[in-house]
XYZ file of C-alpha atoms in Angstrom:
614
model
C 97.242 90.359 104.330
C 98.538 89.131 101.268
C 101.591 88.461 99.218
C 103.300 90.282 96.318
C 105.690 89.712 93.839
C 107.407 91.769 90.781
C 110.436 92.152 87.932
C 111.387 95.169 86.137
C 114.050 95.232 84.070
C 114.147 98.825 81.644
C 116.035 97.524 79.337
C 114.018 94.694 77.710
C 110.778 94.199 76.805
C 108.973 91.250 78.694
C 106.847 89.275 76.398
C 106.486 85.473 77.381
C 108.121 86.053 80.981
C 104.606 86.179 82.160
C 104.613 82.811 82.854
C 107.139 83.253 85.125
C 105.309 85.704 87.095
C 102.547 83.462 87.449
C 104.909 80.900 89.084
C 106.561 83.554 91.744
C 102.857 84.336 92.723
C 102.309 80.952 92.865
C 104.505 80.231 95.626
C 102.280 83.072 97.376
C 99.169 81.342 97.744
C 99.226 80.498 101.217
C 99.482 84.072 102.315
C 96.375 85.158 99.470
C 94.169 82.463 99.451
C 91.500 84.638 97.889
C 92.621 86.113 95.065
C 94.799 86.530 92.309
C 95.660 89.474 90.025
C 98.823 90.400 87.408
C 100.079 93.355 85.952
C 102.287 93.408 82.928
C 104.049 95.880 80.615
C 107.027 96.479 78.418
C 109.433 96.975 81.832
C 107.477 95.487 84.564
C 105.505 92.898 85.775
C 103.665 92.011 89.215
C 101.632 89.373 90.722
C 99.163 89.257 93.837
C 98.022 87.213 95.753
C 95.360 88.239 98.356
C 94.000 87.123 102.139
C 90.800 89.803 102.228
C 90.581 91.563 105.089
C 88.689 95.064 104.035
C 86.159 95.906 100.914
C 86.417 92.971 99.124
C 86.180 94.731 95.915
C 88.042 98.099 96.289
C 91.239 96.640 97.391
C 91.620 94.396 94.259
C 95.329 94.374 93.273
C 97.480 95.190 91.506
C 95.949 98.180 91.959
C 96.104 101.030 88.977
C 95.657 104.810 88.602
C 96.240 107.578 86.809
C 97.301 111.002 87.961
C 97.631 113.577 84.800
C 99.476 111.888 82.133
C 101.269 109.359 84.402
C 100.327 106.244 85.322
C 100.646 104.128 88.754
C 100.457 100.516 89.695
C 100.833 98.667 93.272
C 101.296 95.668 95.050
C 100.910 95.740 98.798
C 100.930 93.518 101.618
C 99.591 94.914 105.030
C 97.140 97.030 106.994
C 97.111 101.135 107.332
C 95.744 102.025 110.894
C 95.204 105.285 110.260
C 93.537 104.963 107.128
C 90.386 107.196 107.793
C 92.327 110.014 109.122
C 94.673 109.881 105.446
C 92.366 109.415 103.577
C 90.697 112.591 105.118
C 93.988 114.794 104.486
C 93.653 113.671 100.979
C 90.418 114.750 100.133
C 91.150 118.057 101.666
C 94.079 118.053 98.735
C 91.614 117.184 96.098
C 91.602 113.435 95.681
C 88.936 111.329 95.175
C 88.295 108.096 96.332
C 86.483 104.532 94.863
C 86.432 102.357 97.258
C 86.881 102.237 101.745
C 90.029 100.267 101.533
C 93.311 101.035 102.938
C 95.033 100.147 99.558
C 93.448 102.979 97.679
C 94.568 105.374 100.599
C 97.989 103.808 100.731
C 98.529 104.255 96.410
C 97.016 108.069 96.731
C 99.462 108.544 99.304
C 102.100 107.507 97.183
C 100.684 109.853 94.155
C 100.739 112.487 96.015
C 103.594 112.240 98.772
C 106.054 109.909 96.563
C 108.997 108.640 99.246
C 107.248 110.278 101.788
C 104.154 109.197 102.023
C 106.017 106.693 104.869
C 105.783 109.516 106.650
C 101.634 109.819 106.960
C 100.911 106.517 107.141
C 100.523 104.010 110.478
C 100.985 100.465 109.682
C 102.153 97.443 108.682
C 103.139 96.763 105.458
C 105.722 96.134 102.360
C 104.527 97.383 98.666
C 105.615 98.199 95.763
C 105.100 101.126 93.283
C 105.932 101.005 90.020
C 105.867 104.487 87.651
C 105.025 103.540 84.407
C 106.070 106.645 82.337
C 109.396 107.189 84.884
C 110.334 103.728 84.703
C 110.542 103.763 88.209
C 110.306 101.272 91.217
C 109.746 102.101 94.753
C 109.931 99.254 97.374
C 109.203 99.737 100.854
C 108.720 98.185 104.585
C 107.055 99.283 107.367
C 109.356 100.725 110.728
C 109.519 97.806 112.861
C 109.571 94.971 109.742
C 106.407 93.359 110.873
C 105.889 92.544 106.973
C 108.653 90.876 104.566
C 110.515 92.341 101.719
C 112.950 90.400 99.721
C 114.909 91.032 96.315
C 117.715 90.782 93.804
C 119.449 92.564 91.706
C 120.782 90.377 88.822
C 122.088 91.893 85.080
C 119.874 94.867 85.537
C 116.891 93.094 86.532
C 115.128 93.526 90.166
C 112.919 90.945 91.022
C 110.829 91.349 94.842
C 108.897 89.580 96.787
C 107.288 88.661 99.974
C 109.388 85.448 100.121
C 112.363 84.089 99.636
C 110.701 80.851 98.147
C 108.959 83.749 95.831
C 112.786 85.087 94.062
C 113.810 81.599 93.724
C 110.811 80.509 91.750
C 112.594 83.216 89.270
C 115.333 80.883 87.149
C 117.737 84.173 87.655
C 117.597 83.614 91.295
C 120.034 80.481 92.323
C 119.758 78.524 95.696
C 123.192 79.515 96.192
C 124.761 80.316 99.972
C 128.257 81.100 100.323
C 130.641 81.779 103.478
C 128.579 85.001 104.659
C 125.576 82.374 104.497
C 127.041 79.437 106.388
C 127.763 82.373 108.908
C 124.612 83.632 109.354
C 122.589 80.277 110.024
C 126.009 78.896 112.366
C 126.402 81.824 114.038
C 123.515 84.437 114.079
C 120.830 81.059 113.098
C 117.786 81.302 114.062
C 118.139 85.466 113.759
C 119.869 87.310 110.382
C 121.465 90.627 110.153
C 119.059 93.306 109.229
C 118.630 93.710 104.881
C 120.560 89.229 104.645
C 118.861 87.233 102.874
C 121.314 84.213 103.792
C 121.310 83.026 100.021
C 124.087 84.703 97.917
C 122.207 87.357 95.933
C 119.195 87.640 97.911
C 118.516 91.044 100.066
C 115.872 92.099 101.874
C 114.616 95.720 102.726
C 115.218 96.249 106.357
C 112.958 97.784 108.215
C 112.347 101.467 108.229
C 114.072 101.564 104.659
C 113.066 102.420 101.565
C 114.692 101.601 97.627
C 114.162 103.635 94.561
C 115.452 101.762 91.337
C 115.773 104.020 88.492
C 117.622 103.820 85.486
C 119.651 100.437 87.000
C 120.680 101.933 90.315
C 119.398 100.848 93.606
C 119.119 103.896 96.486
C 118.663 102.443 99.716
C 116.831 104.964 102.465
C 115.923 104.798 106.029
C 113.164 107.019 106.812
C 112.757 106.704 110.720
C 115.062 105.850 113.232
C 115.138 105.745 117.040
C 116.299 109.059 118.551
C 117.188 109.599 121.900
C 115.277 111.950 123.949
C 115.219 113.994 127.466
C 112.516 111.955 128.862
C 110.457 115.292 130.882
C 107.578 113.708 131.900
C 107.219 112.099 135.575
C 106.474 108.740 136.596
C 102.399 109.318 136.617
C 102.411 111.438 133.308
C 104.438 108.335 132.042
C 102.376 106.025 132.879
C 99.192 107.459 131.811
C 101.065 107.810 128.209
C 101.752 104.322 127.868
C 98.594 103.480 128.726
C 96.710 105.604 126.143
C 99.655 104.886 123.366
C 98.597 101.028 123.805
C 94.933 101.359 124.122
C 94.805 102.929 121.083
C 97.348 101.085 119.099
C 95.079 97.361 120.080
C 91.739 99.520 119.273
C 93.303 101.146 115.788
C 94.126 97.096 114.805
C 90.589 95.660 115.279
C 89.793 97.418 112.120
C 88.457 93.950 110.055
C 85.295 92.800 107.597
C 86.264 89.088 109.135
C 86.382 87.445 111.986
C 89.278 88.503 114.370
C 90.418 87.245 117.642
C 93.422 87.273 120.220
C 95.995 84.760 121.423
C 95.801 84.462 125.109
C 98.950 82.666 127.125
C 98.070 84.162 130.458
C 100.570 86.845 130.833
C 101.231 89.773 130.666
C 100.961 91.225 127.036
C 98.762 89.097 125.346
C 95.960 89.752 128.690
C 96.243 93.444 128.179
C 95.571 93.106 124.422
C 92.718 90.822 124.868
C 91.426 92.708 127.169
C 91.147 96.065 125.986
C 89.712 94.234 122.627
C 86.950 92.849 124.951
C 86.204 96.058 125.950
C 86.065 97.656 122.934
C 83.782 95.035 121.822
C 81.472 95.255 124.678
C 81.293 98.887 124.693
C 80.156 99.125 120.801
C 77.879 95.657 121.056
C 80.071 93.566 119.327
C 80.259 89.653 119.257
C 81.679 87.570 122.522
C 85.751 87.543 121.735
C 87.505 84.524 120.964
C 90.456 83.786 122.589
C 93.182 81.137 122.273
C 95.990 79.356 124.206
C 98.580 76.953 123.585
C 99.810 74.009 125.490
C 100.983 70.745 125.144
C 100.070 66.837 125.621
C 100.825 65.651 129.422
C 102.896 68.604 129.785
C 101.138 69.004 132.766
C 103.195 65.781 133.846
C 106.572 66.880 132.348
C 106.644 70.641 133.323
C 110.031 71.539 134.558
C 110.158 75.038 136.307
C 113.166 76.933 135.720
C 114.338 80.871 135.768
C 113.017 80.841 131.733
C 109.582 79.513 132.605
C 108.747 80.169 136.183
C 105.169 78.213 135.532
C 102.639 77.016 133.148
C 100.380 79.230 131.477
C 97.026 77.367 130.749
C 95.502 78.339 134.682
C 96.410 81.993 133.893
C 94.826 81.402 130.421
C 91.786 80.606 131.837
C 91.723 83.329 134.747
C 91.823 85.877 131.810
C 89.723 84.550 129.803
C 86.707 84.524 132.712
C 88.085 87.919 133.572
C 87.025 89.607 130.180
C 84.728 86.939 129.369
C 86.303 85.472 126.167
C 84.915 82.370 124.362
C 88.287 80.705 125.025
C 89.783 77.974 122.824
C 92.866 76.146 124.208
C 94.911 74.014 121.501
C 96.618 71.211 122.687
C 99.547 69.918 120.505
C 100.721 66.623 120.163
C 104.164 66.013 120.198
C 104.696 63.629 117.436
C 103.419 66.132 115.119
C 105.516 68.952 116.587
C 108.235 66.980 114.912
C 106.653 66.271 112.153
C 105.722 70.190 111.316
C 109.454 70.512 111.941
C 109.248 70.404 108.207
C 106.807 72.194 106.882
C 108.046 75.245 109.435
C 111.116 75.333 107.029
C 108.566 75.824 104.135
C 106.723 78.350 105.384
C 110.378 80.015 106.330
C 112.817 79.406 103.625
C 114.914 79.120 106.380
C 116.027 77.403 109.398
C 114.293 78.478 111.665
C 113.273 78.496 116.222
C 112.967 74.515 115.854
C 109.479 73.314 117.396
C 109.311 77.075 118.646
C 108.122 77.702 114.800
C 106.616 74.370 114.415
C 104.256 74.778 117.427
C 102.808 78.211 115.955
C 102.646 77.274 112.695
C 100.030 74.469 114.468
C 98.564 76.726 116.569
C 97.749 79.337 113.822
C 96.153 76.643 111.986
C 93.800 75.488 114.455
C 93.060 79.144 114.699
C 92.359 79.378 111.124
C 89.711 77.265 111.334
C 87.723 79.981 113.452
C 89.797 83.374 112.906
C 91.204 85.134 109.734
C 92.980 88.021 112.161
C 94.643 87.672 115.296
C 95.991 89.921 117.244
C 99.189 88.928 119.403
C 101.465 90.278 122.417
C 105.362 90.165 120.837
C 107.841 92.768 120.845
C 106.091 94.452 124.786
C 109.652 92.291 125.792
C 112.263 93.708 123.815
C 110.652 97.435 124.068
C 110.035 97.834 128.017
C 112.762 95.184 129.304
C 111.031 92.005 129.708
C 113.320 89.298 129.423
C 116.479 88.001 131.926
C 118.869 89.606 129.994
C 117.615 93.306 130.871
C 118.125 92.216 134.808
C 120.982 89.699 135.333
C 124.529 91.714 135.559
C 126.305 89.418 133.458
C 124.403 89.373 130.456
C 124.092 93.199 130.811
C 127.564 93.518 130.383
C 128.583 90.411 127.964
C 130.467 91.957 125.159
C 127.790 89.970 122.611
C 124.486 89.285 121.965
C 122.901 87.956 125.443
C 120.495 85.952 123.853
C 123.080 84.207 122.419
C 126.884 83.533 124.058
C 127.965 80.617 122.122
C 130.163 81.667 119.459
C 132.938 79.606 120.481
C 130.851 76.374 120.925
C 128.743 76.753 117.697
C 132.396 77.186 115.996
C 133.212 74.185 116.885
C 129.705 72.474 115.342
C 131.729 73.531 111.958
C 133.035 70.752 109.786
C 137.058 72.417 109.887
C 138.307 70.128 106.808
C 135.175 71.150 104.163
C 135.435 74.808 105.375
C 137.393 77.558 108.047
C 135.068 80.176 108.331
C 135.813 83.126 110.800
C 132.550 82.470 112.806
C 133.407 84.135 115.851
C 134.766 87.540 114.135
C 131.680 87.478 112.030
C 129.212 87.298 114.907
C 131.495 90.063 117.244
C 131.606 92.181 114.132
C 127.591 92.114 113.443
C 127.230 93.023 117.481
C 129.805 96.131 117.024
C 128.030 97.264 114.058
C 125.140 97.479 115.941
C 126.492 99.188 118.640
C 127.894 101.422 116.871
C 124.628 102.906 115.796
C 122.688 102.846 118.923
C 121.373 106.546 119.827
C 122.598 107.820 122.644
C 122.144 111.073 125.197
C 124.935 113.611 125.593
C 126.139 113.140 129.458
C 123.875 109.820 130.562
C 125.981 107.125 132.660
C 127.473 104.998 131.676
C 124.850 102.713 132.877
C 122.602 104.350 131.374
C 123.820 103.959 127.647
C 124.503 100.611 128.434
C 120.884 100.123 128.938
C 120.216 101.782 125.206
C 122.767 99.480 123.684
C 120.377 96.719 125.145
C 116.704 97.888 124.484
C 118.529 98.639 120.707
C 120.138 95.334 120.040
C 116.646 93.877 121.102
C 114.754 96.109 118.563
C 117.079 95.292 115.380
C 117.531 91.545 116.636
C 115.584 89.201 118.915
C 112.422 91.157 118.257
C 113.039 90.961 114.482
C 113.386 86.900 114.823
C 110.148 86.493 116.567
C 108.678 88.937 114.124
C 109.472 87.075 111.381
C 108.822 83.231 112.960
C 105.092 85.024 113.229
C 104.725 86.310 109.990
C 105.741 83.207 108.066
C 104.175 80.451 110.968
C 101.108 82.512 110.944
C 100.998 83.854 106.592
C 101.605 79.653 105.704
C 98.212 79.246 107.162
C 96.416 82.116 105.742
C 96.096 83.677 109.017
C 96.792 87.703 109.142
C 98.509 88.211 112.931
C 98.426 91.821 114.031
C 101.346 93.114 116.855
C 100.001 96.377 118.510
C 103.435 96.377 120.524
C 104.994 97.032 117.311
C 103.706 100.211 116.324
C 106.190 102.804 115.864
C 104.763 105.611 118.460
C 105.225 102.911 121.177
C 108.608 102.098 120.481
C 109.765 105.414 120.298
C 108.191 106.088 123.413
C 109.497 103.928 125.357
C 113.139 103.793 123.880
C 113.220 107.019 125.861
C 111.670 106.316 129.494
C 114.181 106.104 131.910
C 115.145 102.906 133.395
C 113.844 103.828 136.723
C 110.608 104.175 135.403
C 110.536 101.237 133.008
C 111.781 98.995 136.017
C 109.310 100.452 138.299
C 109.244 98.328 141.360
C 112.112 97.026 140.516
C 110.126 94.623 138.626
C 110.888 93.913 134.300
C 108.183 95.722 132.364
C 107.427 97.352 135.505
C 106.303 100.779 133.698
C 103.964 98.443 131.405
C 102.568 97.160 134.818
C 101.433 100.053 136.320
C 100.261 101.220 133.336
C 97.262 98.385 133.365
C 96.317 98.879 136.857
C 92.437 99.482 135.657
C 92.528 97.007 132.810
C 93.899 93.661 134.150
C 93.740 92.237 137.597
C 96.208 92.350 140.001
C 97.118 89.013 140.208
C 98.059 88.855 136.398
C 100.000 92.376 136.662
C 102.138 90.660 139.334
C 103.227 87.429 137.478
C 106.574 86.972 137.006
C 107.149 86.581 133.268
C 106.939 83.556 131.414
C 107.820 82.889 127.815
C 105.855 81.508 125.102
C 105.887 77.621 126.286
C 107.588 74.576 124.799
C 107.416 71.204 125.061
C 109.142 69.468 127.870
C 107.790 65.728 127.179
C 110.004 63.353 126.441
C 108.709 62.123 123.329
C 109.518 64.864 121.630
C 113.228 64.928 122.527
C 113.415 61.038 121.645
C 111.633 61.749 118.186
C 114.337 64.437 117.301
C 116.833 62.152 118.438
C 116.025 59.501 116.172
C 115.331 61.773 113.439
C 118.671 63.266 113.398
C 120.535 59.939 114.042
C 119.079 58.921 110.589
C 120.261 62.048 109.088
C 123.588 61.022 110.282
C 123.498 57.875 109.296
C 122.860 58.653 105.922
C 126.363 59.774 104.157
C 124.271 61.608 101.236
C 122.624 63.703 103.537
C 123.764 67.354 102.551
C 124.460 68.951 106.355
C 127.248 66.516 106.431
C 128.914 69.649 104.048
C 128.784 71.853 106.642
C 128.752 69.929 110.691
C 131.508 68.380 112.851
C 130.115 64.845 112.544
C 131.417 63.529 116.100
C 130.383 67.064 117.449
C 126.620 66.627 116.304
C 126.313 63.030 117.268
C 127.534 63.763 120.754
C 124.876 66.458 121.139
C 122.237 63.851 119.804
C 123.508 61.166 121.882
C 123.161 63.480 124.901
C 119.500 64.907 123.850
C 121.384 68.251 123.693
C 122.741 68.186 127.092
C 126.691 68.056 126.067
C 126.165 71.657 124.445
C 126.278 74.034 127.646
C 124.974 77.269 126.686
C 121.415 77.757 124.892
C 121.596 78.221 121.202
C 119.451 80.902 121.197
C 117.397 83.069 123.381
C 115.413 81.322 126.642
C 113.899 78.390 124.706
C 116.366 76.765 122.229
C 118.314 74.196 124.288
C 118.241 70.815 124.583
C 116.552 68.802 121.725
C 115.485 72.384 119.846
C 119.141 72.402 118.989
C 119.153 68.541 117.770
C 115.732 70.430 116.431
C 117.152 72.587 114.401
C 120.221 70.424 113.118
C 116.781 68.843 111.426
C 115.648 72.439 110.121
C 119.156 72.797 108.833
C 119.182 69.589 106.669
C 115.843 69.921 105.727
C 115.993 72.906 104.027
C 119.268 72.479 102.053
C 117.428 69.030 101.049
C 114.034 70.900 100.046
C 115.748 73.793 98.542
C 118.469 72.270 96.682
C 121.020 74.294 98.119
C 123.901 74.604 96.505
C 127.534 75.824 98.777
C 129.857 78.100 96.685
C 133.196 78.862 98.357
């Protein structure tokens, strides 16, 4: 993986601006620890940075070429998984090739496809093309939006990036957030709507979309889309499909010249990945398979079962792990420093962020670091085959909003009324309608039916697009590349279409996804209830965040005084979270992650100099 960055403006010439460049790619360095590389001329320039992965030397970047009398550059950041078999259909058109890297492949594509060259390639991944003799740009981002793509468009220039952090190292870019921005992190926080950058001026591609910017006019393009289907197949045929769609996304990812390995919590997803990548080792006399887990300090003491977190994963953890025969690693966080990383999880963001939920991985990818440079991980399995409490209990399935997240009226009332009136509520029913409004639907389904779609779809564009991101930047600040097989495009279109009946098979979530690993995990694992990625429940951590934020508060020049009911906050504080009923966000925000991210909010208007324009 890596991290990219670029300006083209075609109507100057850049001559010192080069030093700018060097500082956007600068602020990349975490996500390309192992290389550098720049690209200037009259109209553009681009920086690099790179994590290597594949053929050290043939994927150098930016990468240049030729074709007749025009000339090509890139910047990429990603992985092709079906590199060999593109690569192959290329040749077969005449092209020759330098180097095994997917970067080659992905920049011939682009020579020879243009636009649609998203449409041959398998992967994850946001790059850049610039056209030299066209004076064209073409930005794009894989399907799901595994990979980040930011930019702005200011006075005819279009500067990119892989982070937000990147534009603003740019003095055209401003750390400015206006009303849509106080919005987003009050009333969407810790998600964003699809292409919002939060800060005024600052867009990002959203996934599935392409831009073309010639002659100083941006064309936005989405180039897949879920479709809804006639589902024909039956309930065995359906099964066997899943099964072969995910064997061979997990195998197509362990494509790597470095070491890889797999996080392992016990349950469901993350065992079937690990263990169809143990078999694939074993079967071509590969190296043992590391594995890793995450738990906390005493939390065997302070455990609290609930309907979120039925149990604790490390004994499940462990039963996989002697199951496929890992060399397991299990990092155990302390809890102090789970509030300390509080911070830097707002670097590696730009954002506010999942509270410790983000400051937990970003630990856990670093201990990982220090054995792993890929990693291959269970998310989005939930959001694509029904696996959380919101697919299952009747009154989130019909809540007119978000179910993750029914607290518009009480995070309204976290606003500070005399700085600002914002129409919070309107703004948050308005994003959900939106979405609905686009979900793909079947001619003559019920009504229950449809109301399933509108779920599994407000999933894919939302929740799954938080966690996405919280892995990317948790995972990218420690130089650590974190695969998703989940996430590949034939799966989700798959299974956007299976019946409920059939994804619910047994009347169980994921139930389809179940029976579809009979064979590859053991029945004990299959048949545990679902448990989310864990948290801390000790109380040190909850009185740390209190006293952090009670500081905060106490300090008048603190800059989330701008935006927060004073007396509201400190009676969440005071109460460790408890006076705020509903959970912020999703099944593990409650509590002291809300007091949590009060912190995440301060902090980053503090470290970012954020500036409010009304």
């Amino acid at each position: 993986m890596c991290g990219i960055a670029g300006w083209v403006n075609t109507n100057i010439s850049f001559s010192d601006e080069i030093n700018v460049m060097e500082k956007m790619t600068e602020t990349l360095k975490d996500r390309g620890p192992d290389d550098c590389g720049y690209f200037k001329s009259e109209n553009a320039l681009f920086g690099h940075r790179r994590l290597t992965i594949v053929d050290p030397e043939g994927g150098k970047q930016p990468m240049e070429r030729n074709a007749g009398e025009r000339h090509y550059v890139m910047v990429y950041n990603g992985e092709l998984y079906n590199t060999d078999e593109v690569r192959d259909e290329l040749k077969l058109k005449g092209h020759k090739f330098n180097s095994y890297s997917d970067t080659e492949v992905l920049l011939v594509s682009f020579i020879e496809w243009g636009p649609d060259c998203v449409h041959h390639i398998n992967g994850i991944y946001a790059f850049g093309v610039w056209d030299e003799n066209e004076k064209t740009l073409f930005l794009a981002r894989d399907p799901l939006g595994v990979k980040p793509l930011f930019y702005s468009i200011k006075n005819n220039n279009l500067i990119f990036g892989s982070q937000i952090k990147t534009l603003l190292a740019n003095p055209l870019v401003e750390p400015v957030i206006d009303e849509e921005g106080i919005m987003e992190i009050f009333g969407l926080g810790p998600a964003r709507t699809l292409g919002n950058g939060v800060f005024k001026d600052i867009k990002e591609i959203a996934p599935a979309h392409y831009l073309i910017y010639k002659d100083n006019i941006p064309r936005i393009h989405e180039y897949w889309k879920l479709e809804a289907k006639p589902h024909e197949e039956n309930i065995r045929s359906t099964i066997e499909t899943t099964r072969n769609l995910l064997v061979d996304a997990v195998e197509r990812q362990l494509v790597s010249d470095v070491h890889l390995c797999t996080f392992l919590s016990g349950g469901l997803d993350s065992s079937a990945i690990s263990a169809i990548a143990s078999n694939y080792y074993k079967n071509r006399g590969r190296e043992t398979l590391d594995t890793f887990s995450i738990d906390y300090k005493d939390n065997d003491k302070y455990f609290q079962t609930n309907l979120f977190q039925p149990d604790s994963d490390q004994v499940w953890a462990e039963r996989m792990s002697e199951f496929i025969g890992s060399n397991h690693h299990t990092v155990i966080l302390d809890n102090i420093k789970l509030v300390e990383a509080l911070k830097d999880a707002v670097l590696a963001n730009d954002l506010p962020g999942m509270a410790d939920i983000d400051s937990s991985l970003l630990l856990f990818c670093k201990e990982i670091r220090k054995n792993s440079t890929v990693a291959l991980s269970g998310e989005c399995a939930d959001e694509i085959f029904g696996g959380y409490p919101w697919f299952t209990r009747p009154e989130d399935i019909n809540a007119d909003t978000f179910p993750w997240s029914k607290s518009s009226k009480e995070r309204n009332e976290i606003i500070n009324k005399e700085f600002i009136k914002l129409p919070l509520e309107e703004y948050v029913a308005q994003r959900y309608n939106d979405t609905i409004k686009k979900v793909p639907k079947l001619t003559g389904e019920s009504k229950e039916e449809a109301r399933m779609r509108e779920l599994f779809y407000l999933n894919i564009k939302w929740f799954m697009m938080t966690l996405l991101n919280r892995k990317d930047r948790m995972s990218m600040y420690n130089s650590l590349e974190v695969r998703v097989p989940f996430a590949d495009y034939r799966i989700v279109e798959y299974s956007y279409n299976i019946p409920n009946k059939f994804k619910f098979y047994n009347g169980r979530e994921k139930g389809i996804l179940r029976e579809a690993l009979r064979g590859i995990l053991p029945d004990d694992i299959i048949e545990r209830k679902k448990s989310p990625y864990p948290k801390t429940h000790h109380m040190d951590y909850t009185e740390a965040v209190q006293k952090w934020m009670k500081e905060i508060l106490s300090d008048k020049n603190s800059p989330i005084h701008q935006l927060i009911n004073d007396k509201k906050v400190n009676e969440i504080v005071n109460t460790g979270g408890k006076s705020f009923k509903k959970p912020w966000y999703g099944q593990l925000m409650t509590g002291p992650q809300l007091i949590a991210y009060f912190i995440q909010i301060n902090t980053w208007m503090d470290e970012y100099k954020v500036k409010i324009e009304l």
